[in-house]
């Protein structure tokens, strides 16, 4: 018998609007959506008056194994090459110590950082590690090829020849000088500008570059927190064509925000975008860009859902004020993985979770969170969750 949930009397994001209705999850997928769904004997009933439901968020750019690092560097820089060379000279010993944390632990912390941001799917920029296949806490997009950048990846031309139908992800125009401004033209000359190309950052893009990207049917992932830290400038989002899809990503904490919620607020502050567009940048837009089946709440879609309490007359404004302490419940493929202790206990009777405190609020999260955190801290005693308001307390 598949597990079944009835999310009753919530405000659910449907076709860009919050509608009062109910939703049934059976197994891993959304089975029904309607105004008058009634509970069955198999349902775990979750009464959700005053609760908003949106798709589980998609972080369109992260380096999962690098989130144990704090921000490093002495900005501003002109381009990513300057930054990379500088931190390896200036912070060599800190990098060496941090990399003593085993890869598996660093990847798991990257996953949990995202869960605390309401994220259920991450687009990882680096190899698709075997660790992602078995019991990993978030979904990691896998139908991709990648290169770091034009300067740091000498195999880029060869990689472009083996992409096939997979999405090709690469950093482009990450900086404010001629090196960054010239990268799109060089990438285009290599034959890289295609409909299945996704470029990350784009700080140095011109209006002409943006038109070329749109005409090719390619996409852009915007990381404003990382851009502002490194260059005090970000991509020209406000002047991009309407048919150029733009998704949002955090980058890692080496340069980016501590959470995707913080990244959303940075984007809103910089470009004054509406909450509806920003929510789309972390749900439906990256889902289409990467050809994912998630990103919208429709019958038959994966049951990746983020639940939060409505506190004003505008659910979009409430969404932009979220942090990890205000996530009521997070479903990944129909399974609750993080949320309020009371709701998690009701939704998963008999299942064990790790108890943590986020912004002073008691939360339950899928394991092995506490074991992972303890092992990282044993190697890096100064690790403070990179600014997230998180405490372990007693389990």
mmCIF file of C-alpha atoms in Angstrom:
data_model
loop_
_atom_site.group_PDB
_atom_site.id
_atom_site.type_symbol
_atom_site.label_atom_id
_atom_site.label_comp_id
_atom_site.label_asym_id
_atom_site.label_seq_id
_atom_site.Cartn_x
_atom_site.Cartn_y
_atom_site.Cartn_z
ATOM 1 C CA UNK A 1 0.000 0.000 0.000
ATOM 2 C CA UNK A 2 1.481 3.350 -1.074
ATOM 3 C CA UNK A 3 1.613 6.121 1.471
ATOM 4 C CA UNK A 4 -1.159 8.685 0.950
ATOM 5 C CA UNK A 5 -1.498 12.258 2.231
ATOM 6 C CA UNK A 6 -4.400 14.671 1.960
ATOM 7 C CA UNK A 7 -3.289 18.304 2.229
ATOM 8 C CA UNK A 8 -6.626 19.837 3.128
ATOM 9 C CA UNK A 9 -7.868 23.435 2.751
ATOM 10 C CA UNK A 10 -4.542 25.003 1.852
ATOM 11 C CA UNK A 11 -3.735 27.848 -0.542
ATOM 12 C CA UNK A 12 -1.961 26.104 -3.420
ATOM 13 C CA UNK A 13 0.013 27.751 -6.209
ATOM 14 C CA UNK A 14 -1.762 26.757 -9.437
ATOM 15 C CA UNK A 15 -0.994 28.433 -12.773
ATOM 16 C CA UNK A 16 0.768 31.307 -11.030
ATOM 17 C CA UNK A 17 -2.024 32.066 -8.519
ATOM 18 C CA UNK A 18 -2.697 30.870 -4.981
ATOM 19 C CA UNK A 19 -6.021 29.013 -4.953
ATOM 20 C CA UNK A 20 -7.900 27.616 -1.928
ATOM 21 C CA UNK A 21 -8.133 23.854 -2.441
ATOM 22 C CA UNK A 22 -6.840 20.452 -1.349
ATOM 23 C CA UNK A 23 -4.258 18.070 -2.754
ATOM 24 C CA UNK A 24 -3.752 14.318 -2.458
ATOM 25 C CA UNK A 25 -0.331 12.671 -2.629
ATOM 26 C CA UNK A 26 -0.116 8.949 -3.351
ATOM 27 C CA UNK A 27 3.356 7.451 -3.286
ATOM 28 C CA UNK A 28 5.813 9.783 -4.960
ATOM 29 C CA UNK A 29 3.321 11.840 -6.986
ATOM 30 C CA UNK A 30 0.434 14.274 -6.829
ATOM 31 C CA UNK A 31 -2.692 12.248 -7.564
ATOM 32 C CA UNK A 32 -5.532 14.777 -7.201
ATOM 33 C CA UNK A 33 -6.091 18.502 -6.796
ATOM 34 C CA UNK A 34 -9.541 19.861 -6.056
ATOM 35 C CA UNK A 35 -11.764 22.068 -3.944
ATOM 36 C CA UNK A 36 -13.752 19.280 -2.313
ATOM 37 C CA UNK A 37 -11.445 16.285 -1.843
ATOM 38 C CA UNK A 38 -12.518 14.025 1.005
ATOM 39 C CA UNK A 39 -10.168 11.892 3.107
ATOM 40 C CA UNK A 40 -10.010 8.144 2.512
ATOM 41 C CA UNK A 41 -9.095 5.449 5.022
ATOM 42 C CA UNK A 42 -5.556 5.402 3.601
ATOM 43 C CA UNK A 43 -4.910 9.137 3.921
ATOM 44 C CA UNK A 44 -2.777 10.852 6.511
ATOM 45 C CA UNK A 45 -4.849 14.010 6.877
ATOM 46 C CA UNK A 46 -2.969 17.311 7.178
ATOM 47 C CA UNK A 47 -5.393 20.210 7.864
ATOM 48 C CA UNK A 48 -3.656 23.259 6.428
ATOM 49 C CA UNK A 49 -5.890 26.294 6.898
ATOM 50 C CA UNK A 50 -3.732 29.392 6.567
ATOM 51 C CA UNK A 51 -0.899 27.436 4.906
ATOM 52 C CA UNK A 52 0.492 28.109 1.417
ATOM 53 C CA UNK A 53 1.838 25.340 -0.812
ATOM 54 C CA UNK A 54 4.361 25.925 -3.606
ATOM 55 C CA UNK A 55 6.551 23.511 -5.550
ATOM 56 C CA UNK A 56 9.723 22.371 -3.818
ATOM 57 C CA UNK A 57 12.362 24.897 -4.808
ATOM 58 C CA UNK A 58 15.023 24.250 -7.444
ATOM 59 C CA UNK A 59 18.486 25.655 -6.801
ATOM 60 C CA UNK A 60 19.733 26.038 -10.372
ATOM 61 C CA UNK A 61 23.423 26.402 -9.486
ATOM 62 C CA UNK A 62 25.444 25.073 -6.577
ATOM 63 C CA UNK A 63 28.762 23.336 -5.983
ATOM 64 C CA UNK A 64 27.528 20.977 -3.297
ATOM 65 C CA UNK A 65 30.918 19.882 -1.980
ATOM 66 C CA UNK A 66 32.118 23.471 -1.432
ATOM 67 C CA UNK A 67 29.478 24.661 1.054
ATOM 68 C CA UNK A 68 31.624 23.804 4.060
ATOM 69 C CA UNK A 69 33.785 26.780 3.073
ATOM 70 C CA UNK A 70 33.031 30.304 4.298
ATOM 71 C CA UNK A 71 33.372 33.214 1.874
ATOM 72 C CA UNK A 72 36.987 33.543 0.802
ATOM 73 C CA UNK A 73 38.732 36.411 -0.926
ATOM 74 C CA UNK A 74 39.504 40.095 -0.788
ATOM 75 C CA UNK A 75 37.047 41.589 -3.305
ATOM 76 C CA UNK A 76 36.293 43.334 -5.536
ATOM 77 C CA UNK A 77 37.862 41.440 -8.431
ATOM 78 C CA UNK A 78 37.767 41.996 -12.171
ATOM 79 C CA UNK A 79 37.018 38.388 -13.055
ATOM 80 C CA UNK A 80 36.805 34.850 -11.722
ATOM 81 C CA UNK A 81 40.425 34.065 -12.679
ATOM 82 C CA UNK A 82 41.708 36.830 -10.389
ATOM 83 C CA UNK A 83 39.566 35.505 -7.553
ATOM 84 C CA UNK A 84 40.628 31.881 -8.045
ATOM 85 C CA UNK A 85 44.324 32.742 -8.133
ATOM 86 C CA UNK A 86 43.998 35.039 -5.138
ATOM 87 C CA UNK A 87 42.283 32.618 -2.773
ATOM 88 C CA UNK A 88 44.727 29.822 -3.575
ATOM 89 C CA UNK A 89 47.583 32.165 -2.688
ATOM 90 C CA UNK A 90 45.951 33.969 0.243
ATOM 91 C CA UNK A 91 44.011 31.091 1.847
ATOM 92 C CA UNK A 92 46.092 28.061 0.923
ATOM 93 C CA UNK A 93 46.232 26.658 4.470
ATOM 94 C CA UNK A 94 42.527 27.193 5.159
ATOM 95 C CA UNK A 95 41.637 25.445 1.900
ATOM 96 C CA UNK A 96 43.932 22.534 2.803
ATOM 97 C CA UNK A 97 42.330 22.148 6.251
ATOM 98 C CA UNK A 98 38.794 22.351 4.912
ATOM 99 C CA UNK A 99 39.437 19.745 2.241
ATOM 100 C CA UNK A 100 40.347 17.299 5.013
ATOM 101 C CA UNK A 101 36.586 16.939 5.500
ATOM 102 C CA UNK A 102 35.729 13.822 3.454
ATOM 103 C CA UNK A 103 33.901 14.436 0.194
ATOM 104 C CA UNK A 104 30.798 12.534 1.327
ATOM 105 C CA UNK A 105 30.384 14.768 4.394
ATOM 106 C CA UNK A 106 30.861 17.927 2.332
ATOM 107 C CA UNK A 107 28.275 16.765 -0.211
ATOM 108 C CA UNK A 108 25.771 15.926 2.528
ATOM 109 C CA UNK A 109 26.197 19.335 4.158
ATOM 110 C CA UNK A 110 25.579 20.925 0.765
ATOM 111 C CA UNK A 111 22.352 18.940 0.518
ATOM 112 C CA UNK A 112 21.199 19.940 3.991
ATOM 113 C CA UNK A 113 22.009 23.601 3.359
ATOM 114 C CA UNK A 114 19.553 23.378 0.492
ATOM 115 C CA UNK A 115 16.870 21.525 2.459
ATOM 116 C CA UNK A 116 16.944 24.319 5.035
ATOM 117 C CA UNK A 117 16.158 26.638 2.081
ATOM 118 C CA UNK A 118 13.066 24.702 0.977
ATOM 119 C CA UNK A 119 14.997 23.099 -1.894
ATOM 120 C CA UNK A 120 14.164 19.621 -3.179
ATOM 121 C CA UNK A 121 16.250 19.640 -6.398
ATOM 122 C CA UNK A 122 19.773 20.975 -6.968
ATOM 123 C CA UNK A 123 21.657 21.498 -10.211
ATOM 124 C CA UNK A 124 25.183 20.597 -9.151
ATOM 125 C CA UNK A 125 28.096 22.076 -11.122
ATOM 126 C CA UNK A 126 30.867 19.497 -10.985
ATOM 127 C CA UNK A 127 30.823 15.727 -11.563
ATOM 128 C CA UNK A 128 27.703 13.729 -10.758
ATOM 129 C CA UNK A 129 29.143 11.834 -7.794
ATOM 130 C CA UNK A 130 28.135 8.280 -6.924
ATOM 131 C CA UNK A 131 27.031 9.586 -3.512
ATOM 132 C CA UNK A 132 23.999 11.199 -5.185
ATOM 133 C CA UNK A 133 22.587 7.809 -6.199
ATOM 134 C CA UNK A 134 21.912 6.213 -2.819
ATOM 135 C CA UNK A 135 20.040 7.842 0.062
ATOM 136 C CA UNK A 136 21.051 11.404 -0.764
ATOM 137 C CA UNK A 137 18.748 13.908 0.989
ATOM 138 C CA UNK A 138 17.924 16.029 -2.103
ATOM 139 C CA UNK A 139 17.391 15.253 -5.763
ATOM 140 C CA UNK A 140 20.444 16.119 -7.840
ATOM 141 C CA UNK A 141 19.778 16.789 -11.509
ATOM 142 C CA UNK A 142 21.670 14.245 -13.575
ATOM 143 C CA UNK A 143 20.998 14.784 -17.309
ATOM 144 C CA UNK A 144 23.880 17.214 -17.789
ATOM 145 C CA UNK A 145 27.381 17.705 -19.107
ATOM 146 C CA UNK A 146 29.508 20.474 -17.751
ATOM 147 C CA UNK A 147 32.671 22.525 -17.982
ATOM 148 C CA UNK A 148 33.889 24.991 -15.405
ATOM 149 C CA UNK A 149 34.693 27.904 -17.712
ATOM 150 C CA UNK A 150 36.617 28.952 -20.780
ATOM 151 C CA UNK A 151 39.828 29.673 -18.852
ATOM 152 C CA UNK A 152 39.825 26.889 -16.261
ATOM 153 C CA UNK A 153 38.675 24.026 -18.491
ATOM 154 C CA UNK A 154 41.089 23.299 -21.366
ATOM 155 C CA UNK A 155 38.894 20.332 -22.386
ATOM 156 C CA UNK A 156 35.928 22.608 -23.127
ATOM 157 C CA UNK A 157 36.029 22.194 -26.947
ATOM 158 C CA UNK A 158 36.181 18.411 -26.609
ATOM 159 C CA UNK A 159 33.356 18.406 -24.045
ATOM 160 C CA UNK A 160 31.150 20.428 -26.372
ATOM 161 C CA UNK A 161 31.516 17.689 -28.973
ATOM 162 C CA UNK A 162 30.106 15.011 -26.669
ATOM 163 C CA UNK A 163 27.077 16.772 -25.168
ATOM 164 C CA UNK A 164 24.347 15.095 -27.210
ATOM 165 C CA UNK A 165 20.905 15.883 -25.835
ATOM 166 C CA UNK A 166 22.095 16.546 -22.308
ATOM 167 C CA UNK A 167 22.032 20.056 -20.876
ATOM 168 C CA UNK A 168 25.466 21.659 -21.015
ATOM 169 C CA UNK A 169 26.268 23.914 -18.043
ATOM 170 C CA UNK A 170 29.197 26.356 -17.960
ATOM 171 C CA UNK A 171 30.268 29.577 -16.235
ATOM 172 C CA UNK A 172 30.333 32.426 -18.771
ATOM 173 C CA UNK A 173 31.117 36.160 -18.445
ATOM 174 C CA UNK A 174 31.844 35.968 -14.718
ATOM 175 C CA UNK A 175 33.446 39.348 -14.212
ATOM 176 C CA UNK A 176 33.447 42.995 -15.215
ATOM 177 C CA UNK A 177 36.510 43.376 -17.483
ATOM 178 C CA UNK A 178 37.343 42.513 -21.078
ATOM 179 C CA UNK A 179 38.119 38.878 -20.202
ATOM 180 C CA UNK A 180 34.545 38.439 -19.008
ATOM 181 C CA UNK A 181 32.940 40.625 -21.669
ATOM 182 C CA UNK A 182 34.614 38.664 -24.488
ATOM 183 C CA UNK A 183 33.677 35.199 -23.239
ATOM 184 C CA UNK A 184 30.253 34.851 -24.856
ATOM 185 C CA UNK A 185 31.689 35.566 -28.319
ATOM 186 C CA UNK A 186 34.493 33.042 -27.752
ATOM 187 C CA UNK A 187 32.059 30.448 -26.470
ATOM 188 C CA UNK A 188 29.806 31.045 -29.453
ATOM 189 C CA UNK A 189 32.771 30.620 -31.821
ATOM 190 C CA UNK A 190 33.398 27.200 -30.264
ATOM 191 C CA UNK A 191 29.837 26.201 -31.158
ATOM 192 C CA UNK A 192 28.696 26.239 -27.529
ATOM 193 C CA UNK A 193 25.645 28.486 -27.841
ATOM 194 C CA UNK A 194 22.824 25.984 -28.350
ATOM 195 C CA UNK A 195 19.274 25.419 -27.177
ATOM 196 C CA UNK A 196 20.488 22.929 -24.550
ATOM 197 C CA UNK A 197 23.129 25.311 -23.152
ATOM 198 C CA UNK A 198 22.754 26.900 -19.716
ATOM 199 C CA UNK A 199 25.236 29.619 -18.805
ATOM 200 C CA UNK A 200 25.887 30.700 -15.239
ATOM 201 C CA UNK A 201 26.557 34.245 -13.974
ATOM 202 C CA UNK A 202 26.623 36.437 -17.116
ATOM 203 C CA UNK A 203 27.826 39.525 -15.246
ATOM 204 C CA UNK A 204 29.752 40.825 -18.255
ATOM 205 C CA UNK A 205 27.046 40.201 -20.863
ATOM 206 C CA UNK A 206 26.099 43.011 -23.234
ATOM 207 C CA UNK A 207 22.623 43.653 -24.649
ATOM 208 C CA UNK A 208 23.813 42.070 -27.917
ATOM 209 C CA UNK A 209 25.019 39.000 -26.005
ATOM 210 C CA UNK A 210 21.640 38.633 -24.302
ATOM 211 C CA UNK A 211 19.845 38.755 -27.652
ATOM 212 C CA UNK A 212 22.169 36.056 -29.015
ATOM 213 C CA UNK A 213 21.458 33.816 -26.022
ATOM 214 C CA UNK A 214 17.706 34.305 -26.406
ATOM 215 C CA UNK A 215 17.828 33.633 -30.160
ATOM 216 C CA UNK A 216 19.738 30.388 -29.550
ATOM 217 C CA UNK A 217 17.071 29.238 -27.083
ATOM 218 C CA UNK A 218 19.700 28.927 -24.320
ATOM 219 C CA UNK A 219 19.241 29.908 -20.676
ATOM 220 C CA UNK A 220 20.989 31.799 -17.882
ATOM 221 C CA UNK A 221 21.356 31.089 -14.179
ATOM 222 C CA UNK A 222 21.713 34.247 -12.114
ATOM 223 C CA UNK A 223 23.669 34.213 -8.820
ATOM 224 C CA UNK A 224 23.404 37.796 -7.531
ATOM 225 C CA UNK A 225 24.832 37.135 -4.071
ATOM 226 C CA UNK A 226 28.015 35.634 -5.463
ATOM 227 C CA UNK A 227 28.289 38.329 -8.147
ATOM 228 C CA UNK A 228 27.933 41.196 -5.687
ATOM 229 C CA UNK A 229 30.471 39.688 -3.292
ATOM 230 C CA UNK A 230 33.102 39.176 -6.001
ATOM 231 C CA UNK A 231 32.515 42.135 -8.318
ATOM 232 C CA UNK A 232 30.003 44.513 -6.709
ATOM 233 C CA UNK A 233 28.040 44.096 -9.945
ATOM 234 C CA UNK A 234 25.620 41.511 -11.263
ATOM 235 C CA UNK A 235 24.056 40.368 -14.540
ATOM 236 C CA UNK A 236 21.903 42.903 -16.466
ATOM 237 C CA UNK A 237 18.649 41.099 -15.676
ATOM 238 C CA UNK A 238 16.430 44.147 -16.187
ATOM 239 C CA UNK A 239 17.545 44.582 -19.812
ATOM 240 C CA UNK A 240 17.325 40.958 -20.900
ATOM 241 C CA UNK A 241 14.764 39.900 -23.552
ATOM 242 C CA UNK A 242 11.534 38.457 -22.215
ATOM 243 C CA UNK A 243 12.198 35.187 -24.048
ATOM 244 C CA UNK A 244 15.547 34.614 -22.313
ATOM 245 C CA UNK A 245 14.799 32.245 -19.386
ATOM 246 C CA UNK A 246 16.538 33.259 -16.155
ATOM 247 C CA UNK A 247 16.708 30.930 -13.158
ATOM 248 C CA UNK A 248 18.243 31.628 -9.748
ATOM 249 C CA UNK A 249 21.094 29.801 -8.000
ATOM 250 C CA UNK A 250 23.087 30.275 -4.837
ATOM 251 C CA UNK A 251 26.540 29.207 -6.017
ATOM 252 C CA UNK A 252 28.445 27.731 -3.053
ATOM 253 C CA UNK A 253 29.150 29.563 0.197
ATOM 254 C CA UNK A 254 32.705 30.227 -1.035
ATOM 255 C CA UNK A 255 31.169 33.289 -2.675
ATOM 256 C CA UNK A 256 27.372 33.009 -2.464
ATOM 257 C CA UNK A 257 24.509 33.327 -0.023
ATOM 258 C CA UNK A 258 23.995 31.010 2.927
ATOM 259 C CA UNK A 259 20.556 29.987 1.630
ATOM 260 C CA UNK A 260 18.348 30.225 -1.428
ATOM 261 C CA UNK A 261 15.932 32.315 0.658
ATOM 262 C CA UNK A 262 18.735 34.875 1.153
ATOM 263 C CA UNK A 263 19.485 34.741 -2.575
ATOM 264 C CA UNK A 264 15.854 35.522 -3.404
ATOM 265 C CA UNK A 265 15.924 38.579 -1.162
ATOM 266 C CA UNK A 266 19.215 39.734 -2.705
ATOM 267 C CA UNK A 267 17.670 39.420 -6.158
ATOM 268 C CA UNK A 268 14.587 41.358 -5.087
ATOM 269 C CA UNK A 269 16.666 44.114 -3.499
ATOM 270 C CA UNK A 270 18.926 44.537 -6.528
ATOM 271 C CA UNK A 271 16.385 44.412 -9.348
ATOM 272 C CA UNK A 272 13.020 45.100 -7.641
ATOM 273 C CA UNK A 273 11.441 42.015 -9.207
ATOM 274 C CA UNK A 274 7.988 40.868 -8.143
ATOM 275 C CA UNK A 275 7.491 37.893 -5.873
ATOM 276 C CA UNK A 276 5.695 35.965 -8.611
ATOM 277 C CA UNK A 277 8.647 36.240 -10.986
ATOM 278 C CA UNK A 278 11.171 35.386 -8.276
ATOM 279 C CA UNK A 279 9.172 32.324 -7.238
ATOM 280 C CA UNK A 280 9.090 31.229 -10.887
ATOM 281 C CA UNK A 281 12.902 31.621 -11.029
ATOM 282 C CA UNK A 282 13.250 28.844 -8.438
ATOM 283 C CA UNK A 283 10.414 26.590 -9.663
ATOM 284 C CA UNK A 284 8.876 26.580 -13.143
ATOM 285 C CA UNK A 285 11.660 28.415 -15.026
ATOM 286 C CA UNK A 286 14.537 26.078 -14.050
ATOM 287 C CA UNK A 287 12.226 23.076 -14.483
ATOM 288 C CA UNK A 288 11.670 24.043 -18.133
ATOM 289 C CA UNK A 289 15.282 25.084 -18.633
ATOM 290 C CA UNK A 290 16.599 21.698 -17.485
ATOM 291 C CA UNK A 291 13.596 19.702 -18.725
ATOM 292 C CA UNK A 292 12.611 18.470 -15.269
ATOM 293 C CA UNK A 293 9.235 16.974 -14.388
ATOM 294 C CA UNK A 294 9.065 19.023 -11.167
ATOM 295 C CA UNK A 295 8.618 22.782 -10.715
ATOM 296 C CA UNK A 296 4.809 22.985 -10.963
ATOM 297 C CA UNK A 297 1.898 21.639 -8.946
ATOM 298 C CA UNK A 298 -0.090 19.549 -11.410
ATOM 299 C CA UNK A 299 -1.665 16.115 -11.337
ATOM 300 C CA UNK A 300 0.945 13.415 -11.923
ATOM 301 C CA UNK A 301 3.932 15.624 -11.049
ATOM 302 C CA UNK A 302 6.449 14.579 -8.392
ATOM 303 C CA UNK A 303 5.188 15.479 -4.930
ATOM 304 C CA UNK A 304 7.980 17.977 -4.221
ATOM 305 C CA UNK A 305 6.209 20.599 -2.117
ATOM 306 C CA UNK A 306 7.133 23.464 0.214
ATOM 307 C CA UNK A 307 4.570 24.496 2.838
ATOM 308 C CA UNK A 308 4.682 27.756 4.783
ATOM 309 C CA UNK A 309 2.215 29.767 6.853
ATOM 310 C CA UNK A 310 0.527 32.777 5.320
ATOM 311 C CA UNK A 311 1.134 35.856 7.456
ATOM 312 C CA UNK A 312 -0.225 38.646 5.261
ATOM 313 C CA UNK A 313 -2.693 39.221 2.462
ATOM 314 C CA UNK A 314 0.070 38.570 -0.103
ATOM 315 C CA UNK A 315 1.466 34.995 -0.230
ATOM 316 C CA UNK A 316 4.248 36.086 -2.593
ATOM 317 C CA UNK A 317 5.464 38.624 -0.044
ATOM 318 C CA UNK A 318 5.291 35.947 2.659
ATOM 319 C CA UNK A 319 7.342 33.645 0.440
ATOM 320 C CA UNK A 320 10.083 36.264 0.047
ATOM 321 C CA UNK A 321 10.311 36.666 3.833
ATOM 322 C CA UNK A 322 10.940 32.959 4.468
ATOM 323 C CA UNK A 323 13.898 31.426 6.210
ATOM 324 C CA UNK A 324 14.505 27.905 7.448
ATOM 325 C CA UNK A 325 12.684 28.560 10.722
ATOM 326 C CA UNK A 326 9.432 29.314 8.870
ATOM 327 C CA UNK A 327 9.285 26.222 6.670
ATOM 328 C CA UNK A 328 6.256 24.320 7.920
ATOM 329 C CA UNK A 329 6.865 21.160 5.900
ATOM 330 C CA UNK A 330 8.981 20.059 2.950
ATOM 331 C CA UNK A 331 8.037 17.031 0.832
ATOM 332 C CA UNK A 332 10.537 15.342 -1.477
ATOM 333 C CA UNK A 333 8.925 12.772 -3.803
ATOM 334 C CA UNK A 334 5.999 12.398 -1.419
ATOM 335 C CA UNK A 335 8.143 11.969 1.702
ATOM 336 C CA UNK A 336 8.326 14.634 4.437
ATOM 337 C CA UNK A 337 11.999 15.484 4.961
ATOM 338 C CA UNK A 338 11.970 18.690 7.034
ATOM 339 C CA UNK A 339 9.541 20.834 8.985
ATOM 340 C CA UNK A 340 7.840 21.744 12.236
ATOM 341 C CA UNK A 341 8.126 19.014 14.829
ATOM 342 C CA UNK A 342 4.353 18.819 15.316
ATOM 343 C CA UNK A 343 3.601 18.481 11.592
ATOM 344 C CA UNK A 344 6.458 16.061 10.915
ATOM 345 C CA UNK A 345 5.303 13.822 13.773
ATOM 346 C CA UNK A 346 1.733 13.854 12.442
ATOM 347 C CA UNK A 347 2.814 13.174 8.856
ATOM 348 C CA UNK A 348 5.294 10.404 9.632
ATOM 349 C CA UNK A 349 4.132 8.477 12.719
ATOM 350 C CA UNK A 350 6.798 6.117 14.005
ATOM 351 C CA UNK A 351 9.567 7.446 11.747
ATOM 352 C CA UNK A 352 12.743 8.750 13.340
ATOM 353 C CA UNK A 353 14.158 12.147 12.419
ATOM 354 C CA UNK A 354 16.940 14.307 13.800
ATOM 355 C CA UNK A 355 15.786 17.199 15.960
ATOM 356 C CA UNK A 356 17.448 20.567 15.363
ATOM 357 C CA UNK A 357 16.713 24.191 16.221
ATOM 358 C CA UNK A 358 16.533 26.726 13.399
ATOM 359 C CA UNK A 359 16.130 30.354 14.427
ATOM 360 C CA UNK A 360 15.077 29.019 17.827
ATOM 361 C CA UNK A 361 12.273 26.887 16.336
ATOM 362 C CA UNK A 362 12.173 23.128 16.955
ATOM 363 C CA UNK A 363 12.416 21.258 13.655
ATOM 364 C CA UNK A 364 12.750 17.669 12.537
ATOM 365 C CA UNK A 365 14.936 16.786 9.555
ATOM 366 C CA UNK A 366 15.696 13.563 7.750
ATOM 367 C CA UNK A 367 18.930 11.963 8.957
ATOM 368 C CA UNK A 368 21.877 11.603 9.246
ATOM 369 C CA UNK A 369 22.067 15.336 9.934
ATOM 370 C CA UNK A 370 23.415 15.297 13.491
ATOM 371 C CA UNK A 371 26.021 12.609 12.803
ATOM 372 C CA UNK A 372 27.222 14.495 9.730
ATOM 373 C CA UNK A 373 27.429 17.811 11.609
ATOM 374 C CA UNK A 374 29.329 16.214 14.486
ATOM 375 C CA UNK A 375 31.901 14.662 12.170
ATOM 376 C CA UNK A 376 32.457 17.944 10.313
ATOM 377 C CA UNK A 377 32.898 19.847 13.569
ATOM 378 C CA UNK A 378 35.386 17.239 14.807
ATOM 379 C CA UNK A 379 37.576 18.065 11.798
ATOM 380 C CA UNK A 380 36.746 21.791 11.597
ATOM 381 C CA UNK A 381 35.939 22.991 15.146
ATOM 382 C CA UNK A 382 35.280 26.525 13.849
ATOM 383 C CA UNK A 383 32.552 25.399 11.409
ATOM 384 C CA UNK A 384 29.438 27.444 12.285
ATOM 385 C CA UNK A 385 27.043 26.342 9.511
ATOM 386 C CA UNK A 386 28.161 29.392 7.510
ATOM 387 C CA UNK A 387 25.777 31.829 9.090
ATOM 388 C CA UNK A 388 22.627 29.719 9.168
ATOM 389 C CA UNK A 389 20.803 30.216 12.519
ATOM 390 C CA UNK A 390 21.165 26.546 13.393
ATOM 391 C CA UNK A 391 21.738 24.729 16.668
ATOM 392 C CA UNK A 392 21.844 20.991 17.343
ATOM 393 C CA UNK A 393 20.622 20.971 20.951
ATOM 394 C CA UNK A 394 19.523 17.591 22.314
ATOM 395 C CA UNK A 395 17.983 14.975 20.011
#
